[in-house]
XYZ file of C-alpha atoms in Angstrom:
698
model
C -1.913 6.768 28.180
C -0.596 3.383 27.111
C -0.440 0.232 29.143
C 1.789 -2.773 28.817
C -1.044 -4.517 26.979
C -1.388 -1.912 24.254
C -2.019 1.727 23.490
C -0.224 4.339 21.462
C 2.936 6.392 21.598
C 1.900 9.903 20.488
C 4.511 12.306 19.134
C 2.787 15.666 19.500
C 3.941 18.403 17.156
C 6.268 16.100 15.263
C 6.494 18.407 12.255
C 7.603 21.325 14.427
C 9.778 19.327 16.781
C 11.772 17.810 13.957
C 12.828 21.285 12.876
C 16.419 20.274 12.288
C 14.923 18.426 9.330
C 12.197 20.860 8.197
C 11.334 18.670 5.193
C 9.582 16.119 7.415
C 6.322 15.045 5.763
C 4.499 12.009 7.116
C 2.311 11.891 4.019
C 1.651 8.167 4.369
C -0.298 8.924 7.520
C -1.829 12.234 6.480
C -2.902 14.065 3.316
C -1.837 17.424 4.752
C 0.974 18.976 2.673
C 2.469 20.505 5.821
C 2.874 17.219 7.599
C 0.842 16.240 10.649
C 0.597 17.163 14.304
C 0.332 13.689 15.809
C 1.965 10.407 14.864
C 0.910 7.274 16.717
C 3.021 4.141 16.957
C 1.175 1.207 18.468
C 2.702 0.018 21.703
C 3.408 -3.663 22.047
C 4.754 -3.747 18.487
C 8.281 -3.559 17.135
C 9.251 -0.666 14.885
C 12.451 -0.576 12.858
C 13.906 2.672 11.501
C 15.824 2.216 8.287
C 17.661 4.582 5.980
C 21.066 5.665 4.802
C 23.552 7.772 6.802
C 22.093 11.193 7.459
C 18.508 9.990 7.101
C 17.629 11.280 10.578
C 17.022 7.959 12.314
C 19.015 8.694 15.459
C 17.699 12.250 15.602
C 14.113 11.017 15.583
C 14.898 8.512 18.340
C 16.436 11.226 20.480
C 13.363 13.372 19.975
C 11.152 10.504 21.050
C 13.287 10.012 24.140
C 13.154 13.742 24.911
C 16.941 14.061 25.055
C 17.655 16.299 22.082
C 17.759 19.864 23.420
C 15.955 22.175 22.805
C 13.122 20.063 21.425
C 12.332 17.999 24.503
C 9.111 19.839 25.283
C 7.664 19.309 21.806
C 7.542 15.524 21.983
C 5.217 13.804 24.430
C 5.930 10.175 25.283
C 3.992 8.112 27.801
C 5.713 5.107 29.325
C 9.085 4.115 30.772
C 11.816 4.464 28.145
C 15.228 2.797 28.012
C 17.122 4.660 25.281
C 20.353 3.057 24.027
C 21.666 6.019 22.067
C 25.218 7.287 21.650
C 25.472 10.572 23.575
C 28.973 10.413 25.005
C 29.999 9.984 28.653
C 27.804 10.973 31.577
C 24.127 10.845 32.422
C 21.733 13.473 31.096
C 20.812 15.546 34.144
C 17.217 15.943 32.965
C 16.586 12.178 33.069
C 16.119 10.095 36.182
C 17.487 6.584 36.437
C 13.983 5.150 36.828
C 12.473 6.974 33.840
C 15.411 6.626 31.461
C 17.472 3.689 32.577
C 20.624 3.859 30.576
C 22.161 5.895 27.766
C 24.681 4.190 25.531
C 27.998 5.571 26.781
C 26.655 6.762 30.127
C 28.933 4.503 32.165
C 32.119 5.325 30.321
C 34.518 6.528 33.016
C 32.207 5.685 35.897
C 33.099 3.152 38.525
C 31.221 0.060 39.635
C 30.462 1.877 42.890
C 28.865 4.769 40.983
C 26.806 2.330 38.956
C 25.510 0.522 42.015
C 24.597 3.804 43.684
C 22.456 4.816 40.743
C 21.115 1.504 39.489
C 21.189 -1.013 42.363
C 17.459 -0.735 43.003
C 16.480 -1.664 39.471
C 19.298 -3.885 38.221
C 20.111 -7.428 39.234
C 23.899 -7.241 38.899
C 24.292 -10.983 39.235
C 21.961 -11.557 36.323
C 23.687 -8.795 34.403
C 27.100 -10.356 34.911
C 25.819 -13.746 33.791
C 24.335 -12.175 30.705
C 27.597 -10.420 29.833
C 29.685 -13.514 30.605
C 32.178 -11.234 32.388
C 32.458 -9.231 35.622
C 31.168 -5.669 35.860
C 33.949 -3.085 35.603
C 34.915 -0.009 33.612
C 34.642 -0.637 29.905
C 36.133 0.905 26.830
C 33.903 2.522 24.202
C 33.743 -0.778 22.322
C 31.835 -2.355 25.240
C 29.370 0.426 25.984
C 26.593 -0.822 23.757
C 26.822 -4.348 25.159
C 26.619 -3.129 28.728
C 23.847 -0.647 27.995
C 21.733 -3.217 26.212
C 22.208 -5.680 29.060
C 21.043 -3.189 31.689
C 18.078 -1.962 29.663
C 16.801 -5.434 28.871
C 17.203 -6.502 32.474
C 14.881 -3.685 33.498
C 12.336 -4.588 30.763
C 10.890 -1.083 30.132
C 7.693 -0.093 28.347
C 9.694 1.233 25.414
C 13.162 0.057 24.376
C 14.984 2.361 21.972
C 17.985 0.707 20.299
C 20.345 2.616 18.011
C 22.767 0.264 16.219
C 23.517 -1.666 19.433
C 23.588 -5.038 17.709
C 26.410 -3.893 15.454
C 28.918 -4.598 18.248
C 30.001 -7.813 19.885
C 30.383 -11.279 18.461
C 27.690 -13.467 16.921
C 26.998 -15.251 20.201
C 26.342 -12.003 22.051
C 24.139 -10.645 19.266
C 22.109 -13.842 19.368
C 21.613 -13.453 23.123
C 20.533 -9.854 22.578
C 17.981 -10.905 19.980
C 16.589 -13.619 22.241
C 16.139 -11.161 25.100
C 14.504 -8.644 22.788
C 12.031 -11.286 21.620
C 11.220 -12.119 25.239
C 10.639 -8.440 26.019
C 8.346 -8.041 23.017
C 6.288 -11.027 24.104
C 5.742 -9.341 27.477
C 4.490 -6.104 25.884
C 7.597 -3.936 25.477
C 7.634 -1.663 22.440
C 10.830 -1.787 20.386
C 12.137 1.170 18.360
C 15.153 -0.194 16.544
C 17.640 1.495 14.193
C 19.738 -0.466 11.740
C 21.391 0.001 8.361
C 20.514 -3.599 7.545
C 17.058 -4.148 6.072
C 17.459 -7.874 6.726
C 17.977 -7.217 10.433
C 14.947 -4.901 10.544
C 12.785 -7.439 8.710
C 13.898 -10.250 11.037
C 13.445 -8.400 14.339
C 10.637 -5.896 13.708
C 7.014 -6.280 12.740
C 6.741 -2.735 11.377
C 9.198 -0.268 9.870
C 9.708 3.417 9.074
C 11.911 4.366 6.124
C 13.547 7.774 6.599
C 15.488 9.883 4.142
C 16.914 13.285 5.127
C 14.392 13.681 7.919
C 11.419 12.669 5.791
C 9.445 9.505 6.498
C 9.242 8.014 3.031
C 7.190 4.956 3.945
C 5.690 3.184 6.933
C 4.031 -0.190 7.321
C 4.853 -3.899 7.659
C 8.619 -4.362 7.789
C 8.558 -6.859 4.925
C 7.012 -4.306 2.556
C 9.084 -1.342 3.738
C 12.387 -3.230 3.639
C 11.595 -4.587 0.191
C 10.868 -1.093 -1.137
C 14.006 0.285 0.534
C 16.315 -2.427 -0.841
C 14.829 -2.160 -4.332
C 15.352 1.607 -4.256
C 18.985 1.169 -3.244
C 19.444 -1.268 -6.109
C 17.678 1.031 -8.558
C 19.810 3.998 -7.452
C 22.951 1.933 -7.998
C 21.619 0.781 -11.361
C 20.862 4.369 -12.314
C 24.435 5.458 -11.574
C 25.875 2.523 -13.486
C 23.540 3.070 -16.408
C 24.174 6.808 -16.536
C 27.928 6.363 -16.491
C 27.802 3.627 -19.141
C 25.738 5.616 -21.639
C 27.340 8.708 -23.108
C 24.045 9.932 -24.565
C 20.867 10.599 -22.565
C 18.581 7.852 -21.324
C 15.455 7.317 -23.427
C 12.610 9.618 -22.415
C 9.418 7.735 -21.706
C 5.740 8.585 -21.955
C 3.342 6.150 -20.306
C -0.223 6.376 -21.611
C -2.795 5.396 -18.987
C -2.673 6.127 -15.253
C -4.304 2.914 -14.062
C -2.741 0.045 -12.116
C -0.415 -1.000 -14.929
C 0.464 2.489 -16.142
C 1.295 4.019 -12.765
C 3.294 1.034 -11.532
C 5.209 0.972 -14.829
C 5.874 4.719 -14.708
C 7.068 4.581 -11.091
C 9.304 1.576 -11.747
C 11.073 3.146 -14.733
C 11.460 6.432 -12.841
C 13.092 4.501 -10.005
C 15.629 3.203 -12.520
C 16.662 6.717 -13.536
C 14.422 7.304 -16.553
C 12.555 10.562 -17.070
C 8.867 9.649 -17.333
C 5.694 11.487 -18.287
C 2.420 9.733 -17.461
C -0.661 10.895 -19.329
C -4.350 10.127 -18.998
C -7.537 11.681 -20.328
C -9.051 11.557 -16.832
C -8.244 15.053 -15.530
C -9.405 14.230 -11.967
C -6.957 11.357 -11.785
C -4.107 13.519 -13.096
C -4.894 16.269 -10.583
C -4.637 13.774 -7.704
C -1.264 12.592 -9.008
C 0.022 16.135 -9.454
C -0.833 16.756 -5.796
C 1.284 13.721 -4.757
C -1.681 11.451 -4.163
C -2.721 8.182 -5.778
C -6.174 7.705 -7.361
C -6.504 4.152 -6.046
C -4.964 1.956 -3.385
C -2.006 -0.247 -4.262
C 0.493 -1.138 -1.524
C 3.762 0.867 -1.739
C 2.741 2.659 -4.957
C 2.061 6.135 -3.537
C 5.358 6.074 -1.660
C 7.228 5.003 -4.800
C 5.598 7.719 -6.905
C 6.457 10.434 -4.388
C 9.981 9.222 -3.727
C 10.829 9.479 -7.438
C 8.682 12.535 -8.144
C 11.635 14.494 -9.555
C 11.671 12.163 -12.567
C 7.878 11.832 -12.892
C 5.423 14.253 -14.457
C 1.676 13.873 -14.938
C -0.430 15.570 -17.592
C -3.683 15.248 -19.516
C -2.375 17.543 -22.261
C -1.429 15.465 -25.309
C 0.889 18.169 -26.649
C 2.893 17.971 -23.403
C 2.813 14.194 -23.211
C 4.084 13.626 -26.762
C 6.466 16.566 -27.075
C 9.729 14.602 -26.940
C 9.418 10.912 -25.949
C 11.797 8.324 -27.339
C 9.484 5.578 -26.087
C 5.698 5.531 -25.671
C 4.263 2.777 -23.461
C 0.568 2.060 -24.029
C -1.067 0.921 -20.772
C -4.677 1.851 -21.470
C -7.636 -0.361 -20.685
C -9.025 -2.959 -23.065
C -12.418 -3.607 -21.458
C -14.795 -6.378 -22.340
C -17.115 -5.792 -25.326
C -20.711 -7.079 -25.278
C -19.654 -10.132 -27.299
C -16.743 -10.883 -24.915
C -13.979 -9.633 -27.186
C -11.393 -7.028 -26.149
C -12.509 -3.449 -26.803
C -9.539 -1.650 -28.419
C -11.152 1.800 -28.577
C -8.743 3.377 -26.072
C -5.764 1.837 -27.859
C -6.624 3.499 -31.168
C -7.585 6.751 -29.447
C -4.076 6.918 -27.988
C -2.508 5.924 -31.313
C -4.289 8.794 -33.065
C -2.886 11.240 -30.503
C 0.581 9.801 -31.139
C 0.193 10.240 -34.897
C -1.008 13.829 -34.444
C 1.941 14.929 -32.281
C 5.052 12.839 -33.007
C 7.023 13.422 -36.193
C 10.250 11.507 -35.561
C 11.454 7.951 -34.901
C 9.837 6.484 -31.788
C 9.323 3.091 -30.186
C 5.730 2.167 -29.285
C 5.478 -0.489 -26.543
C 2.116 -2.231 -26.219
C 1.711 -3.193 -22.568
C -2.099 -3.357 -22.687
C -3.626 -6.825 -23.033
C -4.592 -7.241 -26.696
C -5.468 -10.255 -28.891
C -2.689 -11.868 -30.956
C -2.217 -9.982 -34.213
C -3.101 -6.581 -32.739
C 0.482 -5.273 -32.877
C 0.558 -5.911 -36.624
C -2.688 -3.964 -37.043
C -1.251 -1.171 -34.905
C 1.809 -1.034 -37.144
C -0.459 -0.671 -40.190
C -2.526 2.034 -38.479
C 0.581 4.058 -37.645
C 1.959 3.776 -41.163
C -1.325 4.954 -42.608
C -2.011 7.852 -40.193
C 1.406 9.169 -39.089
C 3.253 12.214 -40.343
C 5.709 11.690 -43.231
C 8.766 12.259 -41.041
C 7.637 9.828 -38.339
C 8.703 6.210 -38.033
C 7.430 3.846 -35.360
C 8.911 0.642 -34.004
C 6.110 -1.484 -32.520
C 6.899 -3.863 -29.652
C 4.640 -6.121 -27.596
C 5.530 -6.162 -23.899
C 2.641 -7.649 -21.865
C 2.472 -7.157 -18.092
C 1.962 -9.810 -15.419
C 1.208 -7.685 -12.365
C -1.159 -8.763 -9.612
C -3.267 -6.157 -7.841
C -2.230 -5.927 -4.222
C 1.397 -6.827 -5.025
C 2.026 -4.957 -8.283
C 5.038 -2.975 -7.022
C 6.738 -6.102 -5.739
C 5.839 -7.959 -8.953
C 7.400 -5.427 -11.311
C 10.747 -5.492 -9.495
C 10.866 -9.264 -9.011
C 9.118 -10.561 -12.115
C 9.824 -14.145 -13.144
C 10.371 -12.924 -16.714
C 10.015 -9.948 -19.065
C 8.242 -10.896 -22.298
C 9.406 -8.928 -25.353
C 7.684 -9.379 -28.706
C 9.487 -7.891 -31.703
C 9.993 -8.494 -35.428
C 13.630 -7.385 -35.626
C 16.871 -8.034 -33.788
C 17.394 -4.286 -33.440
C 14.098 -3.795 -31.605
C 14.833 -6.778 -29.351
C 18.276 -5.378 -28.499
C 16.760 -1.958 -27.723
C 14.238 -3.500 -25.347
C 16.932 -5.504 -23.581
C 18.888 -2.280 -22.986
C 15.719 -0.538 -21.758
C 15.108 -3.267 -19.153
C 18.761 -3.816 -18.241
C 18.570 -1.898 -14.917
C 15.865 -4.284 -13.662
C 18.198 -7.303 -13.851
C 15.350 -9.655 -14.744
C 15.190 -12.626 -17.148
C 14.088 -11.630 -20.653
C 12.195 -13.886 -23.061
C 12.329 -12.569 -26.637
C 9.630 -13.839 -29.024
C 7.525 -12.620 -31.935
C 4.856 -9.969 -31.362
C 1.961 -12.396 -31.873
C 3.538 -14.920 -29.504
C 4.015 -12.267 -26.813
C 0.355 -11.296 -27.089
C -0.709 -14.944 -26.876
C 1.541 -15.590 -23.837
C -0.474 -13.057 -21.854
C -3.825 -14.652 -22.701
C -2.488 -18.180 -22.315
C -1.051 -17.401 -18.867
C -4.188 -15.754 -17.490
C -6.396 -18.418 -19.033
C -4.375 -21.206 -17.448
C -4.472 -19.590 -13.998
C -8.231 -19.086 -14.295
C -8.556 -22.756 -15.241
C -6.544 -23.745 -12.179
C -8.750 -21.663 -9.876
C -11.988 -22.998 -11.346
C -10.661 -26.545 -11.244
C -9.797 -26.453 -7.541
C -13.149 -24.812 -6.780
C -14.929 -27.650 -8.560
C -12.844 -30.138 -6.568
C -13.808 -28.268 -3.394
C -17.497 -28.566 -4.246
C -17.009 -32.291 -4.766
C -15.194 -32.510 -1.410
C -18.272 -31.129 0.344
C -20.406 -33.856 -1.237
C -18.026 -36.730 -0.473
C -16.704 -35.785 2.976
C -13.175 -34.970 1.824
C -11.332 -31.854 3.051
C -10.086 -29.510 0.322
C -7.133 -28.302 2.410
C -5.889 -31.857 2.849
C -6.427 -32.513 -0.865
C -4.444 -29.400 -1.822
C -1.648 -30.395 0.540
C -1.293 -33.689 -1.285
C -1.583 -32.125 -4.740
C 0.732 -29.203 -4.143
C 3.615 -31.415 -3.060
C 3.781 -32.622 -6.662
C 6.287 -30.277 -8.367
C 4.337 -30.611 -11.618
C 1.341 -28.973 -9.911
C 2.581 -26.745 -7.074
C 0.542 -24.866 -4.478
C -0.046 -21.533 -6.194
C -3.614 -20.789 -7.327
C -4.895 -23.886 -5.546
C -6.740 -22.025 -2.813
C -10.418 -22.907 -3.006
C -12.918 -20.090 -2.637
C -15.813 -18.307 -4.307
C -14.196 -17.662 -7.675
C -11.851 -15.218 -9.307
C -12.586 -11.569 -10.021
C -10.651 -8.406 -10.752
C -9.783 -6.511 -13.893
C -7.980 -9.292 -15.768
C -9.164 -12.879 -15.414
C -12.879 -12.325 -16.160
C -12.335 -10.270 -19.312
C -9.247 -12.135 -20.546
C -10.877 -15.559 -20.351
C -13.881 -14.286 -22.314
C -11.636 -12.576 -24.846
C -9.596 -15.774 -25.261
C -12.699 -17.841 -25.956
C -14.023 -15.157 -28.327
C -10.697 -15.255 -30.167
C -11.070 -19.006 -30.651
C -14.659 -18.645 -31.882
C -13.738 -15.859 -34.317
C -11.101 -18.150 -35.791
C -13.622 -20.896 -36.481
C -13.258 -23.004 -33.346
C -14.112 -22.947 -29.661
C -12.218 -23.131 -26.371
C -14.133 -25.688 -24.346
C -11.871 -25.708 -21.285
C -11.962 -21.914 -20.984
C -15.735 -21.973 -21.514
C -16.006 -24.476 -18.649
C -13.812 -22.272 -16.416
C -15.996 -19.231 -17.137
C -19.207 -21.135 -16.423
C -17.781 -22.691 -13.242
C -16.632 -19.286 -11.983
C -20.036 -17.711 -12.628
C -21.670 -20.418 -10.520
C -18.992 -20.278 -7.828
C -19.454 -16.547 -7.270
C -22.975 -17.321 -6.024
C -21.833 -20.211 -3.842
C -22.590 -18.359 -0.602
C -26.135 -17.641 -1.787
C -26.528 -21.350 -2.445
C -25.260 -22.127 1.053
C -27.480 -19.468 2.643
C -30.577 -21.142 1.219
C -29.729 -24.203 3.327
C -30.457 -22.094 6.422
C -33.247 -19.749 5.290
C -36.156 -20.288 2.910
C -36.099 -16.635 1.864
C -33.980 -13.574 2.551
C -36.765 -11.020 2.990
C -36.322 -9.106 6.248
C -32.950 -10.691 7.103
C -29.968 -8.611 8.164
C -26.878 -9.865 6.359
C -23.308 -8.758 7.105
C -20.604 -8.775 4.420
C -17.050 -8.976 5.795
C -14.759 -7.937 2.964
C -16.142 -7.003 -0.443
C -13.126 -6.479 -2.743
C -12.181 -9.333 -5.058
C -8.938 -9.858 -3.093
C -7.176 -8.240 -0.101
C -4.814 -5.240 -0.373
C -6.847 -3.538 -3.084
C -9.931 -1.336 -3.289
C -10.957 -2.848 -6.642
C -14.473 -4.284 -6.884
C -14.391 -5.253 -10.555
C -15.667 -8.799 -10.914
C -15.998 -9.189 -7.130
C -18.321 -12.041 -5.989
C -19.753 -9.710 -3.337
C -21.510 -7.689 -6.045
C -23.325 -10.704 -7.474
C -24.456 -11.882 -4.038
C -25.481 -8.383 -2.928
C -27.724 -8.032 -5.975
C -29.559 -11.265 -5.118
C -29.983 -10.376 -1.437
C -31.197 -6.821 -2.061
C -33.640 -7.969 -4.743
C -35.109 -10.446 -2.248
C -35.547 -7.842 0.479
C -32.526 -8.377 2.724
C -30.769 -5.581 4.611
C -26.991 -5.392 4.025
C -24.309 -4.250 6.491
C -20.803 -3.885 5.068
C -17.298 -3.852 6.505
C -14.241 -3.483 4.296
C -11.116 -1.395 5.010
C -10.883 -0.021 1.452
C -13.797 -0.854 -0.815
C -16.886 0.182 1.187
C -17.453 3.694 -0.299
C -17.198 2.394 -3.857
C -19.549 -0.489 -2.977
C -22.197 1.985 -1.848
C -21.809 3.931 -5.107
C -22.495 0.748 -7.052
C -25.267 -0.712 -4.863
C -26.950 2.456 -3.599
C -27.881 3.728 -0.148
C -29.658 0.489 0.745
C -26.409 -0.798 2.250
C -25.005 0.265 5.636
C -21.259 0.930 5.895
C -19.507 0.206 9.193
C -16.015 1.150 10.333
C -15.683 -1.794 12.713
C -16.344 -5.488 12.288
C -18.065 -5.565 15.674
C -20.677 -3.001 14.625
C -21.186 -4.654 11.246
C -21.969 -7.983 12.932
C -24.340 -6.562 15.531
C -27.796 -8.217 15.368
C -27.135 -9.914 12.014
C -28.934 -13.053 10.933
C -26.191 -14.097 8.557
C -22.523 -13.291 7.896
C -20.816 -13.779 4.534
C -17.020 -13.504 4.169
C -15.852 -12.523 0.687
C -12.281 -11.286 1.230
C -9.504 -12.744 3.379
C -8.402 -9.464 4.937
C -5.967 -10.060 7.810
C -8.363 -8.248 10.154
C -10.903 -10.978 9.442
C -8.457 -13.884 9.619
C -7.234 -12.658 13.021
C -10.717 -12.424 14.541
C -11.615 -14.369 17.650
C -14.529 -16.547 16.406
C -16.338 -15.831 19.668
C -17.253 -12.432 18.231
C -19.788 -14.080 15.907
C -21.537 -15.749 18.814
C -21.501 -12.592 20.949
C -22.541 -9.992 18.359
C -24.852 -11.738 15.891
C -28.528 -12.383 16.417
C -28.002 -15.751 14.759
C -24.341 -16.800 14.362
C -24.416 -18.297 10.868
C -21.071 -17.663 9.175
C -20.583 -18.500 5.492
C -16.844 -18.256 4.811
C -16.045 -17.940 1.119
C -12.286 -17.725 1.692
C -11.704 -20.343 4.429
C -10.346 -17.744 6.837
C -10.699 -19.953 9.929
C -9.557 -23.410 10.918
C -12.354 -25.865 11.541
C -10.823 -26.647 14.939
C -11.473 -23.038 15.992
C -15.205 -23.518 15.449
C -15.761 -26.733 17.369
C -17.549 -26.522 20.722
C -19.090 -23.158 19.862
C -22.685 -22.224 19.175
C -21.746 -21.070 15.663
C -22.944 -22.374 12.313
C -19.755 -22.295 10.218
C -19.966 -23.262 6.549
C -16.856 -22.805 4.392
C -15.611 -23.989 0.980
C -14.637 -27.612 0.400
C -14.858 -28.574 4.075
C -17.569 -30.020 6.266
C -20.001 -27.561 7.818
C -19.874 -27.085 11.591
C -23.412 -27.286 12.976
C -24.076 -26.826 16.717
C -25.598 -29.904 18.349
C -28.575 -28.052 19.734
C -29.667 -24.478 19.100
C -33.294 -24.214 20.103
C -33.247 -20.397 20.097
C -32.551 -20.360 16.366
C -35.366 -22.781 15.607
C -37.792 -20.886 17.814
C -36.983 -17.432 16.427
C -36.835 -18.456 12.761
C -39.371 -21.315 12.728
C -41.234 -19.790 9.760
C -38.063 -19.287 7.695
C -35.962 -22.395 8.410
C -34.967 -24.122 5.202
């Protein structure tokens, strides 16, 4: 049962209760193909319901309020509800005035006397009149929402349900409504708000549900849900315009590779109306996709794949994948070779499959990261190995997606790079990308390939540079955050990629910087700045180990907690993560590791073995630890009360590799707090630490 300070709003039997829309599947909250039995919305938060007409928003609200006969008994809601929902004149006889304060339209035709008889105990009519800026009397239908909202917000219920109320009245009244809603939220009221405007939802609500024909397509932070919803509306409009403008069929696409780049690319083109087949040799991955899952975590991706599933197919059968594509997009991995160069084995494996199955004119788009000159070699390979009737156009089209924001990146890219050797190929690519409405930069194939390496290399340089500055700040007494503030104001520099930490990781920067340097060496030179960035990043990834040795002579027998282990938040990817390097050192020296991470913990155990303990809560992970290392700036970590370190740890030594906390939050606490590029916070006197660890104090 919830309280005003928190709790949940359970909707028991939601799948059954929503039987007027039998397609309801809350697959974002459950893997069950039949939907789920319980949905929980956290009280004290604001939830916006968004969707087109007929999406089922109002119906779901009425179910929650228990006022849609005959389903009232199937939905269990705890707390006082004020539902502002259009039901016509008259009060619902099943609802008391105290439990359900006001229904939009309930006072139509009722007198002031009737209102006072039913609501005088819970409504301050003087305050209500002041809020309305007019006397209380009978109102026409155009005033019902204003009056209903005024009464409900005066009462300040546990749960306020608002269905399009802010669509009436002038701007001044709507502003007053918003201000009162904000005040109610601050006091613990839960808001369930329906609007056709994603901007209004994003402005007023912390979280959002996107509905379509009774199905919850997506749930989560309102910013992410509203972005996905608006982009889908735009893509649907683009699809209609594109379909009507082209008399022939849209090009059929086959995307090779079901990794981050391949799946995001496939989903994005499907959202624009294209028919897409995605193929991969990993049969387990394909099976997950065929069952409407996603083989890895990427925000909004699973929802996008499922929403456009009618235009998406997944297969590991090459004969199916290459039966009839007009365009083949290569998005396979190019991992690092032992010498640092890009391994193109998977590229040529896919090209051989293409040659074996396609016997007509086709465009091959190279989206994988490959060294300059690779597209020309691919062209030669295809000419040598293809069937006589086949002809292949080869285009370079590098991607610039960031893990954790890849879906947003592909729809709002700063530019689309197209590398071709003919005007015809360039024109074809511009038509292919026309629905995205993004800037296009058309260059040669070799230049397009170099742009990818040059961009990633420069960003890696920027990260390593600011980390080196941060290290110097620690030695000189400067504060890296103040330094970045002064640097970033310069428009020639900017703020992006100037966040000091423990180095870059992931699938791209580590391998691309090494491949770029190897490319320079193989051409008779060297790349000294990139070499310096690589070396600096290797050292920086062990920065927390270096700091830990200031507190302990050795790690044998220590219990060390890792908070966050992925290379960045909003991903489960551990490739190149600094946590792996540090874990190896600690385990080799006899430390015990306790891990908390919302996504990456199971994979971490697979890599590091059963010597690590996985914990579902930060509190348990910190319990009785001698040392805490923060590797990832997950919001759960950034929102922690620092007192938890002092209360839960045996020795509250916190080494923050991502500067998750302000230094001011650590003053006047018995916590050792050592971050990146800032002065360390050392308690004035901690005799217990010195007594307990006298043999191991550095």
